[in-house]
């Protein structure tokens, strides 16, 4: 990682960038952020700025990761989805897998600006999020990776994540991966 890049806790004024991260991680169009910004501005949402870390270069955001306690997942999910995905078929939501469980620290969404990819910034953001989890008493971490993105599965495996199970998430197939160890071992 370059010397002038820093990783810091997100601030409320980072809400728009956090919204862009959520949509990028979901492979969705980022040209209209308005519909997701309210969720990212809400401290009670799973996608809130207050659950995010920002990487910046010279004051410009260049990457972001959203992470939180798996112990809070069910409450965060119900709160967030009832507002953000309110128009979604209830059967789809009912049949959508659990991403995180109690005792895990969940790495939810990660995105890096294209020109900064391939230089280890994603790994640094993931390590920083895991250190945050460790400071809260966690030593188990979880994430989802789309099955159609095997390069990302290999990327997460290089950080010590191993396959847990296949899950259906909003009609798409994912691999849930977990890691049990200190972030310093990455």
Tab-separated table of N, CA, C and O in Angstrom, residues 83-178:
chain	number	residue	atom	x	y	z
A	83	UNK	N	-36.735	-1.390	5.111
A	83	UNK	CA	-36.708	-0.047	4.549
A	83	UNK	C	-36.128	-0.034	3.131
A	83	UNK	O	-36.681	0.574	2.232
A	84	UNK	N	-35.013	-0.709	2.940
A	84	UNK	CA	-34.297	-0.636	1.673
A	84	UNK	C	-34.901	-1.534	0.605
A	84	UNK	O	-34.959	-1.173	-0.558
A	85	UNK	N	-35.317	-2.722	0.986
A	85	UNK	CA	-35.828	-3.692	0.012
A	85	UNK	C	-37.331	-3.913	0.193
A	85	UNK	O	-37.839	-4.992	-0.071
A	86	UNK	N	-38.054	-2.905	0.620
A	86	UNK	CA	-39.473	-3.059	0.949
A	86	UNK	C	-40.315	-3.554	-0.219
A	86	UNK	O	-41.332	-4.208	-0.018
A	87	UNK	N	-39.903	-3.303	-1.453
A	87	UNK	CA	-40.661	-3.747	-2.609
A	87	UNK	C	-40.328	-5.162	-3.068
A	87	UNK	O	-40.885	-5.653	-4.042
A	88	UNK	N	-39.413	-5.821	-2.368
A	88	UNK	CA	-38.984	-7.170	-2.748
A	88	UNK	C	-40.030	-8.193	-2.330
A	88	UNK	O	-40.624	-8.090	-1.259
A	89	UNK	N	-40.222	-9.195	-3.164
A	89	UNK	CA	-41.145	-10.284	-2.870
A	89	UNK	C	-40.790	-10.911	-1.519
A	89	UNK	O	-39.646	-11.320	-1.304
A	90	UNK	N	-41.732	-10.980	-0.585
A	90	UNK	CA	-41.456	-11.540	0.742
A	90	UNK	C	-40.895	-12.967	0.695
A	90	UNK	O	-40.094	-13.353	1.544
A	91	UNK	N	-41.274	-13.751	-0.312
A	91	UNK	CA	-40.738	-15.114	-0.448
A	91	UNK	C	-39.241	-15.085	-0.749
A	91	UNK	O	-38.492	-15.919	-0.265
A	92	UNK	N	-38.814	-14.116	-1.549
A	92	UNK	CA	-37.384	-13.984	-1.856
A	92	UNK	C	-36.610	-13.688	-0.584
A	92	UNK	O	-35.572	-14.288	-0.320
A	93	UNK	N	-37.136	-12.772	0.216
A	93	UNK	CA	-36.468	-12.432	1.477
A	93	UNK	C	-36.480	-13.632	2.417
A	93	UNK	O	-35.461	-13.975	3.021
A	94	UNK	N	-37.597	-14.299	2.515
A	94	UNK	CA	-37.717	-15.471	3.388
A	94	UNK	C	-36.706	-16.551	2.998
A	94	UNK	O	-36.138	-17.222	3.858
A	95	UNK	N	-36.469	-16.726	1.696
A	95	UNK	CA	-35.571	-17.772	1.207
A	95	UNK	C	-34.130	-17.312	1.052
A	95	UNK	O	-33.308	-18.030	0.490
A	96	UNK	N	-33.827	-16.113	1.529
A	96	UNK	CA	-32.471	-15.591	1.447
A	96	UNK	C	-31.688	-16.021	2.684
A	96	UNK	O	-32.157	-15.905	3.809
A	97	UNK	N	-30.498	-16.516	2.429
A	97	UNK	CA	-29.649	-17.087	3.473
A	97	UNK	C	-29.236	-16.067	4.527
A	97	UNK	O	-29.241	-14.861	4.299
A	98	UNK	N	-28.843	-16.599	5.650
A	98	UNK	CA	-28.231	-15.813	6.718
A	98	UNK	C	-26.765	-15.604	6.341
A	98	UNK	O	-26.065	-16.541	5.971
A	99	UNK	N	-26.297	-14.380	6.434
A	99	UNK	CA	-24.915	-14.066	6.085
A	99	UNK	C	-23.967	-14.234	7.272
A	99	UNK	O	-22.808	-14.611	7.092
A	100	UNK	N	-24.435	-13.876	8.452
A	100	UNK	CA	-23.556	-13.850	9.624
A	100	UNK	C	-24.278	-14.413	10.831
A	100	UNK	O	-25.497	-14.252	10.973
A	101	UNK	N	-23.521	-15.030	11.689
A	101	UNK	CA	-24.066	-15.666	12.888
A	101	UNK	C	-23.438	-15.066	14.143
A	101	UNK	O	-22.346	-14.488	14.087
A	102	UNK	N	-24.110	-15.215	15.285
A	102	UNK	CA	-23.507	-14.759	16.542
A	102	UNK	C	-22.123	-15.382	16.716
A	102	UNK	O	-21.888	-16.528	16.324
A	103	UNK	N	-21.225	-14.592	17.250
A	103	UNK	CA	-19.853	-15.050	17.450
A	103	UNK	C	-18.939	-14.758	16.272
A	103	UNK	O	-17.739	-14.995	16.343
A	104	UNK	N	-19.502	-14.221	15.183
A	104	UNK	CA	-18.714	-13.862	14.006
A	104	UNK	C	-18.705	-12.343	13.838
A	104	UNK	O	-19.653	-11.668	14.221
A	105	UNK	N	-17.645	-11.868	13.232
A	105	UNK	CA	-17.600	-10.479	12.793
A	105	UNK	C	-17.734	-10.532	11.279
A	105	UNK	O	-16.979	-11.228	10.604
A	106	UNK	N	-18.732	-9.820	10.734
A	106	UNK	CA	-19.073	-9.969	9.326
A	106	UNK	C	-18.492	-8.863	8.464
A	106	UNK	O	-18.668	-7.674	8.745
A	107	UNK	N	-17.800	-9.252	7.402
A	107	UNK	CA	-17.276	-8.322	6.406
A	107	UNK	C	-18.300	-8.270	5.278
A	107	UNK	O	-18.399	-9.190	4.472
A	108	UNK	N	-19.094	-7.223	5.245
A	108	UNK	CA	-20.267	-7.161	4.377
A	108	UNK	C	-19.953	-6.707	2.958
A	108	UNK	O	-20.143	-7.451	2.014
A	109	UNK	N	-19.542	-5.495	2.786
A	109	UNK	CA	-19.337	-4.928	1.447
A	109	UNK	C	-17.954	-4.310	1.362
A	109	UNK	O	-17.532	-3.602	2.280
A	110	UNK	N	-17.285	-4.553	0.242
A	110	UNK	CA	-15.945	-4.029	-0.002
A	110	UNK	C	-15.881	-3.554	-1.445
A	110	UNK	O	-16.324	-4.262	-2.352
A	111	UNK	N	-15.340	-2.368	-1.645
A	111	UNK	CA	-15.133	-1.858	-3.007
A	111	UNK	C	-13.905	-0.962	-3.020
A	111	UNK	O	-13.662	-0.200	-2.073
A	112	UNK	N	-13.148	-1.077	-4.092
A	112	UNK	CA	-11.941	-0.279	-4.315
A	112	UNK	C	-12.091	0.406	-5.670
A	112	UNK	O	-12.545	-0.215	-6.635
A	113	UNK	N	-11.700	1.662	-5.764
A	113	UNK	CA	-11.724	2.357	-7.050
A	113	UNK	C	-10.838	1.594	-8.038
A	113	UNK	O	-9.757	1.118	-7.662
A	114	UNK	N	-11.283	1.462	-9.286
A	114	UNK	CA	-10.559	0.640	-10.263
A	114	UNK	C	-9.062	0.942	-10.379
A	114	UNK	O	-8.240	0.021	-10.445
A	115	UNK	N	-8.687	2.199	-10.373
A	115	UNK	CA	-7.272	2.550	-10.548
A	115	UNK	C	-6.399	2.196	-9.334
A	115	UNK	O	-5.180	2.248	-9.408
A	116	UNK	N	-7.031	1.804	-8.222
A	116	UNK	CA	-6.287	1.435	-7.014
A	116	UNK	C	-6.294	-0.072	-6.759
A	116	UNK	O	-5.741	-0.539	-5.769
A	117	UNK	N	-6.941	-0.831	-7.631
A	117	UNK	CA	-7.011	-2.278	-7.453
A	117	UNK	C	-5.672	-2.914	-7.811
A	117	UNK	O	-4.906	-2.394	-8.608
A	118	UNK	N	-5.422	-4.066	-7.202
A	118	UNK	CA	-4.212	-4.817	-7.517
A	118	UNK	C	-2.982	-4.380	-6.744
A	118	UNK	O	-1.869	-4.812	-7.058
A	119	UNK	N	-3.162	-3.536	-5.741
A	119	UNK	CA	-2.020	-3.039	-4.968
A	119	UNK	C	-2.131	-3.384	-3.480
A	119	UNK	O	-1.421	-2.810	-2.663
A	120	UNK	N	-3.052	-4.274	-3.133
A	120	UNK	CA	-3.182	-4.720	-1.747
A	120	UNK	C	-4.095	-3.890	-0.878
A	120	UNK	O	-4.217	-4.159	0.320
A	121	UNK	N	-4.759	-2.898	-1.445
A	121	UNK	CA	-5.621	-2.028	-0.646
A	121	UNK	C	-6.824	-2.783	-0.077
A	121	UNK	O	-7.205	-2.578	1.076
A	122	UNK	N	-7.415	-3.668	-0.868
A	122	UNK	CA	-8.540	-4.464	-0.379
A	122	UNK	C	-8.143	-5.306	0.823
A	122	UNK	O	-8.881	-5.379	1.814
A	123	UNK	N	-6.978	-5.921	0.753
A	123	UNK	CA	-6.496	-6.733	1.875
A	123	UNK	C	-6.265	-5.868	3.104
A	123	UNK	O	-6.573	-6.275	4.224
A	124	UNK	N	-5.743	-4.675	2.892
A	124	UNK	CA	-5.501	-3.781	4.025
A	124	UNK	C	-6.819	-3.349	4.671
A	124	UNK	O	-6.916	-3.278	5.900
A	125	UNK	N	-7.828	-3.068	3.860
A	125	UNK	CA	-9.137	-2.720	4.412
A	125	UNK	C	-9.733	-3.909	5.170
A	125	UNK	O	-10.299	-3.742	6.250
A	126	UNK	N	-9.586	-5.109	4.619
A	126	UNK	CA	-10.118	-6.295	5.298
A	126	UNK	C	-9.383	-6.530	6.624
A	126	UNK	O	-10.008	-6.826	7.634
A	127	UNK	N	-8.067	-6.380	6.622
A	127	UNK	CA	-7.299	-6.534	7.871
A	127	UNK	C	-7.738	-5.495	8.901
A	127	UNK	O	-7.880	-5.809	10.084
A	128	UNK	N	-7.939	-4.259	8.449
A	128	UNK	CA	-8.370	-3.201	9.369
A	128	UNK	C	-9.748	-3.522	9.951
A	128	UNK	O	-9.978	-3.323	11.147
A	129	UNK	N	-10.650	-4.043	9.126
A	129	UNK	CA	-11.982	-4.412	9.620
A	129	UNK	C	-11.871	-5.569	10.614
A	129	UNK	O	-12.543	-5.571	11.648
A	130	UNK	N	-11.014	-6.544	10.315
A	130	UNK	CA	-10.846	-7.667	11.239
A	130	UNK	C	-10.213	-7.205	12.554
A	130	UNK	O	-10.580	-7.696	13.622
A	131	UNK	N	-9.304	-6.251	12.486
A	131	UNK	CA	-8.728	-5.702	13.725
A	131	UNK	C	-9.801	-4.999	14.543
A	131	UNK	O	-9.801	-5.076	15.774
A	132	UNK	N	-10.710	-4.334	13.864
A	132	UNK	CA	-11.830	-3.707	14.565
A	132	UNK	C	-12.669	-4.783	15.256
A	132	UNK	O	-13.074	-4.634	16.405
A	133	UNK	N	-12.939	-5.869	14.547
A	133	UNK	CA	-13.669	-6.989	15.138
A	133	UNK	C	-12.933	-7.584	16.314
A	133	UNK	O	-13.523	-7.880	17.365
A	134	UNK	N	-11.619	-7.727	16.170
A	134	UNK	CA	-10.804	-8.274	17.260
A	134	UNK	C	-10.881	-7.371	18.497
A	134	UNK	O	-10.985	-7.861	19.625
A	135	UNK	N	-10.887	-6.060	18.272
A	135	UNK	CA	-10.971	-5.124	19.403
A	135	UNK	C	-12.303	-5.249	20.136
A	135	UNK	O	-12.421	-4.855	21.294
A	136	UNK	N	-13.298	-5.812	19.453
A	136	UNK	CA	-14.616	-6.034	20.054
A	136	UNK	C	-14.746	-7.449	20.630
A	136	UNK	O	-15.827	-7.832	21.081
A	137	UNK	N	-13.659	-8.217	20.561
A	137	UNK	CA	-13.653	-9.553	21.144
A	137	UNK	C	-13.888	-10.697	20.176
A	137	UNK	O	-14.055	-11.841	20.598
A	138	UNK	N	-13.884	-10.428	18.886
A	138	UNK	CA	-14.134	-11.477	17.888
A	138	UNK	C	-12.823	-12.082	17.386
A	138	UNK	O	-11.825	-11.382	17.238
A	139	UNK	N	-12.876	-13.379	17.090
A	139	UNK	CA	-11.750	-14.040	16.435
A	139	UNK	C	-12.236	-14.910	15.276
A	139	UNK	O	-11.482	-15.679	14.695
A	140	UNK	N	-13.520	-14.764	14.937
A	140	UNK	CA	-14.092	-15.469	13.790
A	140	UNK	C	-14.721	-14.436	12.872
A	140	UNK	O	-15.468	-13.564	13.319
A	141	UNK	N	-14.408	-14.556	11.587
A	141	UNK	CA	-14.845	-13.587	10.591
A	141	UNK	C	-15.553	-14.335	9.470
A	141	UNK	O	-15.225	-15.487	9.176
A	142	UNK	N	-16.533	-13.688	8.845
A	142	UNK	CA	-17.289	-14.319	7.770
A	142	UNK	C	-17.543	-13.318	6.645
A	142	UNK	O	-17.536	-12.103	6.860
A	143	UNK	N	-17.766	-13.860	5.446
A	143	UNK	CA	-18.108	-13.058	4.276
A	143	UNK	C	-18.786	-13.955	3.251
A	143	UNK	O	-18.760	-15.182	3.374
A	144	UNK	N	-19.395	-13.337	2.246
A	144	UNK	CA	-19.974	-14.061	1.118
A	144	UNK	C	-19.195	-13.706	-0.133
A	144	UNK	O	-18.750	-12.570	-0.297
A	145	UNK	N	-19.059	-14.693	-1.026
A	145	UNK	CA	-18.447	-14.447	-2.333
A	145	UNK	C	-19.318	-15.113	-3.391
A	145	UNK	O	-19.775	-16.243	-3.214
A	146	UNK	N	-19.589	-14.380	-4.472
A	146	UNK	CA	-20.403	-14.915	-5.561
A	146	UNK	C	-19.685	-16.084	-6.214
A	146	UNK	O	-18.484	-16.007	-6.499
A	147	UNK	N	-20.408	-17.167	-6.453
A	147	UNK	CA	-19.809	-18.357	-7.068
A	147	UNK	C	-19.280	-18.072	-8.467
A	147	UNK	O	-18.323	-18.718	-8.903
A	148	UNK	N	-19.867	-17.084	-9.150
A	148	UNK	CA	-19.387	-16.774	-10.496
A	148	UNK	C	-18.134	-15.896	-10.492
A	148	UNK	O	-17.689	-15.441	-11.540
A	149	UNK	N	-17.571	-15.670	-9.300
A	149	UNK	CA	-16.342	-14.877	-9.191
A	149	UNK	C	-15.252	-15.690	-8.477
A	149	UNK	O	-14.841	-15.349	-7.359
A	150	UNK	N	-14.780	-16.761	-9.111
A	150	UNK	CA	-13.787	-17.613	-8.437
A	150	UNK	C	-12.489	-16.883	-8.083
A	150	UNK	O	-11.826	-17.234	-7.113
A	151	UNK	N	-12.142	-15.831	-8.832
A	151	UNK	CA	-10.939	-15.065	-8.505
A	151	UNK	C	-11.073	-14.408	-7.131
A	151	UNK	O	-10.090	-14.312	-6.388
A	152	UNK	N	-12.285	-13.980	-6.760
A	152	UNK	CA	-12.481	-13.389	-5.432
A	152	UNK	C	-12.410	-14.452	-4.347
A	152	UNK	O	-11.892	-14.202	-3.260
A	153	UNK	N	-12.913	-15.633	-4.640
A	153	UNK	CA	-12.816	-16.741	-3.677
A	153	UNK	C	-11.343	-17.023	-3.385
A	153	UNK	O	-10.950	-17.182	-2.230
A	154	UNK	N	-10.524	-17.053	-4.418
A	154	UNK	CA	-9.078	-17.275	-4.237
A	154	UNK	C	-8.451	-16.120	-3.451
A	154	UNK	O	-7.578	-16.328	-2.609
A	155	UNK	N	-8.890	-14.915	-3.737
A	155	UNK	CA	-8.397	-13.722	-3.047
A	155	UNK	C	-8.670	-13.831	-1.546
A	155	UNK	O	-7.778	-13.620	-0.721
A	156	UNK	N	-9.907	-14.189	-1.175
A	156	UNK	CA	-10.258	-14.323	0.237
A	156	UNK	C	-9.534	-15.512	0.874
A	156	UNK	O	-9.128	-15.435	2.034
A	157	UNK	N	-9.339	-16.567	0.125
A	157	UNK	CA	-8.593	-17.719	0.639
A	157	UNK	C	-7.153	-17.305	0.965
A	157	UNK	O	-6.577	-17.786	1.945
A	158	UNK	N	-6.597	-16.379	0.189
A	158	UNK	CA	-5.228	-15.917	0.462
A	158	UNK	C	-5.142	-15.155	1.785
A	158	UNK	O	-4.061	-14.965	2.328
A	159	UNK	N	-6.292	-14.748	2.301
A	159	UNK	CA	-6.355	-14.076	3.605
A	159	UNK	C	-6.747	-15.044	4.721
A	159	UNK	O	-7.029	-14.623	5.835
A	160	UNK	N	-6.817	-16.341	4.397
A	160	UNK	CA	-7.113	-17.336	5.422
A	160	UNK	C	-8.564	-17.741	5.532
A	160	UNK	O	-8.930	-18.500	6.427
A	161	UNK	N	-9.428	-17.256	4.631
A	161	UNK	CA	-10.830	-17.648	4.651
A	161	UNK	C	-10.986	-19.014	3.989
A	161	UNK	O	-10.333	-19.300	2.981
A	162	UNK	N	-11.842	-19.846	4.577
A	162	UNK	CA	-12.102	-21.172	4.025
A	162	UNK	C	-13.598	-21.330	3.763
A	162	UNK	O	-14.429	-20.639	4.352
A	163	UNK	N	-13.924	-22.269	2.882
A	163	UNK	CA	-15.318	-22.520	2.530
A	163	UNK	C	-16.114	-22.986	3.741
A	163	UNK	O	-15.665	-23.855	4.486
A	164	UNK	N	-17.286	-22.426	3.902
A	164	UNK	CA	-18.200	-22.866	4.957
A	164	UNK	C	-19.391	-23.580	4.329
A	164	UNK	O	-19.593	-24.756	4.554
A	165	UNK	N	-20.170	-22.859	3.520
A	165	UNK	CA	-21.318	-23.481	2.879
A	165	UNK	C	-21.763	-22.650	1.689
A	165	UNK	O	-21.382	-21.501	1.534
A	166	UNK	N	-22.583	-23.271	0.820
A	166	UNK	CA	-23.185	-22.566	-0.303
A	166	UNK	C	-24.505	-21.991	0.176
A	166	UNK	O	-25.249	-22.652	0.908
A	167	UNK	N	-24.790	-20.761	-0.232
A	167	UNK	CA	-26.017	-20.113	0.204
A	167	UNK	C	-26.700	-19.432	-0.974
A	167	UNK	O	-26.070	-19.066	-1.961
A	168	UNK	N	-28.001	-19.253	-0.838
A	168	UNK	CA	-28.810	-18.527	-1.804
A	168	UNK	C	-29.077	-17.161	-1.189
A	168	UNK	O	-29.671	-17.056	-0.121
A	169	UNK	N	-28.642	-16.121	-1.882
A	169	UNK	CA	-28.816	-14.776	-1.365
A	169	UNK	C	-29.490	-13.938	-2.436
A	169	UNK	O	-28.896	-13.646	-3.473
A	170	UNK	N	-30.750	-13.566	-2.197
A	170	UNK	CA	-31.558	-12.815	-3.157
A	170	UNK	C	-31.541	-13.468	-4.539
A	170	UNK	O	-31.406	-12.800	-5.558
A	171	UNK	N	-31.657	-14.787	-4.558
A	171	UNK	CA	-31.751	-15.513	-5.815
A	171	UNK	C	-30.431	-15.801	-6.497
A	171	UNK	O	-30.406	-16.338	-7.599
A	172	UNK	N	-29.316	-15.456	-5.853
A	172	UNK	CA	-27.991	-15.706	-6.423
A	172	UNK	C	-27.232	-16.668	-5.512
A	172	UNK	O	-27.421	-16.657	-4.291
A	173	UNK	N	-26.367	-17.468	-6.108
A	173	UNK	CA	-25.591	-18.451	-5.346
A	173	UNK	C	-24.263	-17.832	-4.880
A	173	UNK	O	-23.560	-17.199	-5.666
A	174	UNK	N	-23.978	-18.046	-3.604
A	174	UNK	CA	-22.752	-17.546	-2.992
A	174	UNK	C	-22.100	-18.651	-2.180
A	174	UNK	O	-22.753	-19.605	-1.761
A	175	UNK	N	-20.828	-18.468	-1.933
A	175	UNK	CA	-20.092	-19.292	-0.990
A	175	UNK	C	-19.900	-18.441	0.263
A	175	UNK	O	-19.436	-17.311	0.190
A	176	UNK	N	-20.316	-18.988	1.395
A	176	UNK	CA	-20.027	-18.330	2.675
A	176	UNK	C	-18.657	-18.821	3.103
A	176	UNK	O	-18.392	-20.020	3.094
A	177	UNK	N	-17.768	-17.900	3.417
A	177	UNK	CA	-16.409	-18.250	3.819
A	177	UNK	C	-16.169	-17.709	5.236
A	177	UNK	O	-16.704	-16.670	5.609
A	178	UNK	N	-15.372	-18.433	6.004
A	178	UNK	CA	-15.079	-18.032	7.379
A	178	UNK	C	-13.579	-18.116	7.631
A	178	UNK	O	-12.839	-18.819	6.940
